[in-house]
Amino acid sequence: RSDAPPAMGVVPCAPPSAAARWLLAAAVSSPILWATQALRLENGMALSPQQVAATRGKGCPGHGQRGLPLRPRYTNHRQVACSDRTEWIQTYDHEAGRDVLLKVFLFDSGNESRYLVREDPQDDATRDAIQRAKAACSSAQGAQSMWHLDKQGASRIQQCYEDRSGVLSVHATEALHVVFEHCGALDLRGWLEQNWSAGTLSLHLVQHLWGQLQHGLAYLTSYKDSKWVHRAITPESILVCGDDSGADTLPSVALKISDFEAADHAVVGP
C-alpha cells in the first residue's frame, strides 16, 4: 500500500497508515483478545472478500438448475460463498421481515452435488460440518442469555435464529440449514483494507468500532451466571455492518462477533 495524503476527515497529524496499522495491531494483539489461543476456522462465520471470491461457485449446486428446497417464507436467494460441505445463502425471511444468512449443507455422491436433505446419508465430513454449525448456533444463542441486562452488549453478538440442521420437524425434502443474523459481507480485515484503499479510514471511526468490540467482549464475561470464552477472535471473525465509512455514519456502522463454534461456556463457581 502507498502512503497517500490523508483524505478529508482522516487524522491529519499522522499518515493514515500509521493510525490504521497501530489500531489493527492493538486489535489483534490485545491481551483481552488473545487470552486464549486464536484458532482460524476453515468454515467460520466470517469470510473475507478474498475468500468469497476464491470459493464462489466451487462445488455448489446451481440455483437455476435445481433450486433451493426451503420453506416458502424465504425468497430472493443469493449465494455468498461455499465450501465442500456447506454453502452460505443470503435470503429474505418474509415472516421476520429481514434478510438472513443461511448455512446450507451439501450432499456429494461423487456423481452429483446438491442440497442435503434429512434422508440423505451423511459421511464423517458432512456430520462434522453439521455438528460445527449446531455448536455455533447453540453457543451464539447461549451467549444472548443475558441480553436483558445489557442490550447494547448483546447486540455485538451475531445471532443464530434457528437450527434446522436435522430436527424431526424439518420436512423430508427441505434442505438442512441453520439460520443466522445477516450482517453485511465484510469482516474487519476486509473492511479496514477497503476503507484504507478508499482513503476513508478515520481514527475516530476505527476507535468507534474498537469500543464496540470491547463492549461485546466484556458482555461475554460480565455476568457470573453466564460467562463465555471465545477461542477464535481474529479480524476474520469480526463482522462490520452498515455503512462503510465516514464520521457522519457512525451511528449506522456496527460491529458483531461471529464464529461461535469456537466458543465455550465457562465453568463458574467453586
Coordinates of C-alpha atoms in Angstrom, one line a residue:
R1 CA 0.0 0.0 0.0
S2 CA 1.2 3.6 -0.7
D3 CA 1.2 6.3 2.0
A4 CA -1.1 8.6 0.2
P5 CA -2.0 12.0 1.7
P6 CA -4.9 11.8 4.2
A7 CA -8.3 12.4 2.9
M8 CA -10.8 14.9 4.4
G9 CA -11.8 13.7 7.9
V10 CA -8.8 11.5 8.3
V11 CA -6.3 12.2 11.2
P12 CA -4.1 15.0 9.9
C13 CA -1.3 14.6 12.5
A14 CA 0.0 11.2 11.1
P15 CA -0.3 9.3 7.9
P16 CA -3.4 7.2 7.8
S17 CA -1.3 4.0 7.6
A18 CA 0.3 4.7 11.0
A19 CA -3.1 5.1 12.7
A20 CA -4.7 2.2 10.9
R21 CA -1.8 -0.2 11.5
W22 CA -1.5 0.8 15.1
L23 CA -5.2 0.2 15.8
L24 CA -5.2 -3.1 13.8
A25 CA -2.1 -4.3 15.7
A26 CA -3.9 -3.4 19.0
A27 CA -7.0 -5.2 17.9
V28 CA -5.2 -8.4 17.1
S29 CA -2.6 -8.4 19.8
S30 CA -4.5 -7.1 22.9
P31 CA -4.3 -9.5 25.9
I32 CA -8.1 -9.2 26.1
L33 CA -8.5 -10.8 22.7
W34 CA -5.7 -13.3 22.8
A35 CA -6.2 -14.5 26.3
T36 CA -7.0 -17.9 24.7
Q37 CA -5.3 -19.4 21.6
A38 CA -6.8 -17.9 18.4
L39 CA -7.9 -20.6 16.0
R40 CA -8.6 -19.9 12.4
L41 CA -11.6 -21.9 11.4
E42 CA -11.9 -23.2 7.8
N43 CA -15.7 -23.0 7.9
G44 CA -16.1 -19.9 10.1
M45 CA -18.9 -17.5 10.1
A46 CA -16.9 -14.6 8.6
L47 CA -15.4 -14.8 5.1
S48 CA -13.1 -12.1 3.7
P49 CA -13.8 -10.8 0.2
Q50 CA -10.8 -12.7 -1.0
Q51 CA -12.1 -16.0 0.5
V52 CA -15.6 -15.3 -1.0
A53 CA -14.0 -14.8 -4.4
A54 CA -11.9 -17.9 -4.1
T55 CA -14.8 -20.1 -3.1
R56 CA -17.7 -18.7 -5.1
G57 CA -19.3 -21.4 -7.2
K58 CA -16.9 -24.2 -6.3
G59 CA -18.8 -27.4 -5.5
C60 CA -22.1 -25.5 -5.2
P61 CA -25.2 -26.7 -7.0
G62 CA -26.7 -24.2 -9.4
H63 CA -29.8 -22.4 -8.3
G64 CA -31.1 -22.2 -11.8
Q65 CA -30.9 -26.0 -12.3
R66 CA -32.1 -27.4 -9.0
G67 CA -33.4 -24.5 -6.9
L68 CA -33.1 -24.3 -3.2
P69 CA -35.6 -26.5 -1.3
L70 CA -36.6 -24.3 1.6
R71 CA -39.9 -23.1 3.1
P72 CA -41.8 -20.5 1.1
R73 CA -41.0 -17.9 3.7
Y74 CA -37.6 -17.5 2.1
T75 CA -37.2 -15.7 -1.2
N76 CA -34.5 -13.8 -3.2
H77 CA -31.7 -16.3 -2.6
R78 CA -28.1 -15.1 -3.3
Q79 CA -25.1 -17.3 -3.0
V80 CA -22.4 -15.7 -0.8
A81 CA -19.8 -18.5 -0.6
C82 CA -19.4 -22.2 -0.2
S83 CA -17.0 -25.0 0.8
D84 CA -17.0 -28.7 0.1
R85 CA -19.8 -29.4 2.6
T86 CA -21.6 -26.1 3.1
E87 CA -23.0 -23.1 1.3
W88 CA -23.8 -19.6 2.6
I89 CA -27.0 -18.1 1.2
Q90 CA -28.3 -14.6 1.8
T91 CA -32.1 -14.7 1.6
Y92 CA -35.2 -12.7 2.7
D93 CA -37.3 -14.0 5.5
H94 CA -40.9 -12.8 4.9
E95 CA -42.2 -13.9 8.3
A96 CA -39.5 -11.9 10.2
G97 CA -39.3 -9.1 7.6
R98 CA -35.5 -9.1 7.3
D99 CA -32.6 -10.6 5.4
V100 CA -31.0 -13.6 7.0
L101 CA -27.9 -15.7 6.3
L102 CA -28.4 -19.5 5.9
K103 CA -25.7 -22.1 6.3
V104 CA -27.0 -24.8 4.0
F105 CA -25.4 -28.3 3.8
L106 CA -24.4 -30.1 0.6
F107 CA -24.7 -33.7 -0.5
D108 CA -22.0 -35.1 -2.7
S109 CA -22.5 -38.6 -4.0
G110 CA -19.5 -38.5 -6.3
N111 CA -21.7 -38.1 -9.3
E112 CA -23.7 -35.1 -8.3
S113 CA -23.6 -32.2 -5.8
R114 CA -26.9 -30.9 -4.4
Y115 CA -28.5 -29.7 -1.2
L116 CA -28.6 -32.2 1.7
V117 CA -32.0 -33.3 2.9
R118 CA -32.9 -35.2 6.1
E119 CA -33.0 -38.6 4.5
D120 CA -29.6 -38.4 2.7
P121 CA -26.7 -40.5 4.0
Q122 CA -24.0 -38.4 5.7
D123 CA -20.3 -39.1 5.7
D124 CA -18.0 -38.1 8.5
A125 CA -17.1 -34.7 6.9
T126 CA -20.8 -33.8 6.5
R127 CA -21.6 -34.8 10.0
D128 CA -18.7 -32.8 11.3
A129 CA -19.9 -29.7 9.3
I130 CA -23.4 -30.1 10.8
Q131 CA -22.1 -30.5 14.3
R132 CA -19.9 -27.4 14.0
A133 CA -22.8 -25.4 12.8
K134 CA -25.1 -26.7 15.5
A135 CA -22.4 -25.8 18.1
A136 CA -22.1 -22.3 16.7
C137 CA -25.8 -21.8 16.8
S138 CA -26.2 -23.2 20.3
S139 CA -23.3 -21.1 21.7
A140 CA -24.5 -17.9 20.0
Q141 CA -27.9 -18.4 21.5
G142 CA -26.5 -19.1 24.9
A143 CA -24.3 -16.0 24.8
Q144 CA -27.5 -14.0 24.3
S145 CA -29.0 -15.2 27.6
M146 CA -28.1 -12.0 29.4
W147 CA -29.4 -9.6 26.8
H148 CA -32.0 -8.2 29.1
L149 CA -29.1 -6.9 31.4
D150 CA -27.1 -5.3 28.6
K151 CA -28.9 -5.0 25.3
Q152 CA -26.1 -2.9 23.7
G153 CA -23.5 -5.5 24.6
A154 CA -25.7 -8.4 23.4
S155 CA -26.2 -6.5 20.1
R156 CA -22.5 -7.0 19.4
I157 CA -23.0 -10.8 19.1
Q158 CA -24.1 -12.2 15.7
Q159 CA -27.4 -14.1 16.5
C160 CA -28.4 -17.5 15.5
Y161 CA -32.2 -17.5 14.9
E162 CA -32.9 -21.2 14.2
D163 CA -31.3 -24.5 13.8
R164 CA -32.9 -26.7 11.1
S165 CA -29.9 -29.0 10.5
G166 CA -31.6 -32.3 11.3
V167 CA -34.6 -31.8 13.7
L168 CA -37.5 -34.1 13.0
S169 CA -39.7 -31.1 12.2
V170 CA -37.7 -30.5 9.0
H171 CA -39.6 -31.7 6.0
A172 CA -38.1 -34.7 4.3
T173 CA -37.3 -32.7 1.1
E174 CA -36.2 -29.5 2.8
A175 CA -32.5 -28.6 2.7
L176 CA -30.9 -28.9 6.1
H177 CA -29.8 -25.4 7.2
V178 CA -29.0 -23.1 10.1
V179 CA -30.4 -19.5 10.2
F180 CA -28.0 -16.7 11.3
E181 CA -28.3 -13.0 11.5
H182 CA -27.3 -11.3 8.3
C183 CA -24.6 -8.6 8.8
G184 CA -23.1 -7.4 5.5
A185 CA -20.4 -9.1 3.6
L186 CA -17.2 -7.7 5.1
D187 CA -15.1 -8.9 8.1
L188 CA -12.9 -6.5 10.0
R189 CA -9.8 -7.1 7.9
G190 CA -11.7 -6.7 4.6
W191 CA -13.4 -3.5 5.9
L192 CA -10.1 -2.0 7.0
E193 CA -8.5 -2.8 3.6
Q194 CA -11.5 -1.4 1.7
N195 CA -11.6 1.9 3.6
W196 CA -7.8 2.3 3.6
S197 CA -7.8 1.9 -0.2
A198 CA -10.7 4.5 -0.4
G199 CA -8.9 6.9 1.9
T200 CA -11.9 6.9 4.3
L201 CA -10.3 5.2 7.3
S202 CA -10.5 7.8 10.1
L203 CA -9.1 7.3 13.5
H204 CA -12.4 8.3 15.1
L205 CA -14.3 5.7 13.1
V206 CA -11.9 2.8 14.0
Q207 CA -11.9 3.8 17.6
H208 CA -15.7 3.7 17.5
L209 CA -15.6 0.1 16.2
W210 CA -12.9 -0.8 18.7
G211 CA -15.2 0.4 21.5
Q212 CA -18.0 -1.8 20.2
L213 CA -15.7 -4.8 20.2
Q214 CA -14.5 -4.1 23.8
H215 CA -18.2 -3.8 24.8
G216 CA -19.1 -7.1 23.1
L217 CA -16.2 -9.0 24.7
A218 CA -17.0 -7.5 28.1
Y219 CA -20.6 -8.6 27.7
L220 CA -19.5 -12.2 27.2
T221 CA -17.7 -12.4 30.5
S222 CA -19.5 -9.8 32.7
Y223 CA -22.2 -12.0 34.3
K224 CA -21.2 -14.7 36.8
D225 CA -24.1 -17.0 35.8
S226 CA -23.2 -16.8 32.1
K227 CA -19.5 -16.4 31.0
W228 CA -18.3 -17.3 27.6
V229 CA -14.8 -17.9 26.2
H230 CA -14.4 -17.2 22.5
R231 CA -11.4 -19.0 21.1
A232 CA -11.3 -17.6 17.6
I233 CA -11.2 -13.8 17.9
T234 CA -9.4 -12.7 14.8
P235 CA -10.1 -9.9 12.3
E236 CA -11.9 -12.5 10.1
S237 CA -14.3 -13.5 12.9
I238 CA -15.5 -9.9 13.4
L239 CA -18.2 -8.6 11.1
V240 CA -18.7 -4.9 10.2
C241 CA -22.3 -4.0 9.3
G242 CA -23.9 -0.9 8.0
D243 CA -22.4 2.0 6.0
D244 CA -18.8 1.6 5.2
S245 CA -17.1 4.8 6.5
G246 CA -17.3 8.5 7.5
A247 CA -17.9 10.3 10.7
D248 CA -21.5 11.2 9.6
T249 CA -22.3 7.5 9.5
L250 CA -21.0 6.4 12.9
P251 CA -24.4 5.6 14.3
S252 CA -25.1 3.1 11.4
V253 CA -21.7 1.4 11.5
A254 CA -21.9 -1.7 13.8
L255 CA -19.5 -4.5 14.7
K256 CA -20.6 -8.1 15.6
I257 CA -18.6 -11.0 16.9
S258 CA -19.2 -14.3 15.0
D259 CA -17.6 -17.8 14.7
F260 CA -19.3 -19.1 17.9
E261 CA -18.5 -22.7 17.1
A262 CA -15.2 -21.9 18.8
A263 CA -16.9 -20.6 22.0
D264 CA -17.2 -22.4 25.3
H265 CA -19.4 -21.8 28.3
A266 CA -17.1 -21.1 31.1
V267 CA -17.4 -23.0 34.4
V268 CA -18.3 -20.6 37.1
G269 CA -18.2 -21.3 40.9
P270 CA -16.2 -23.5 43.2

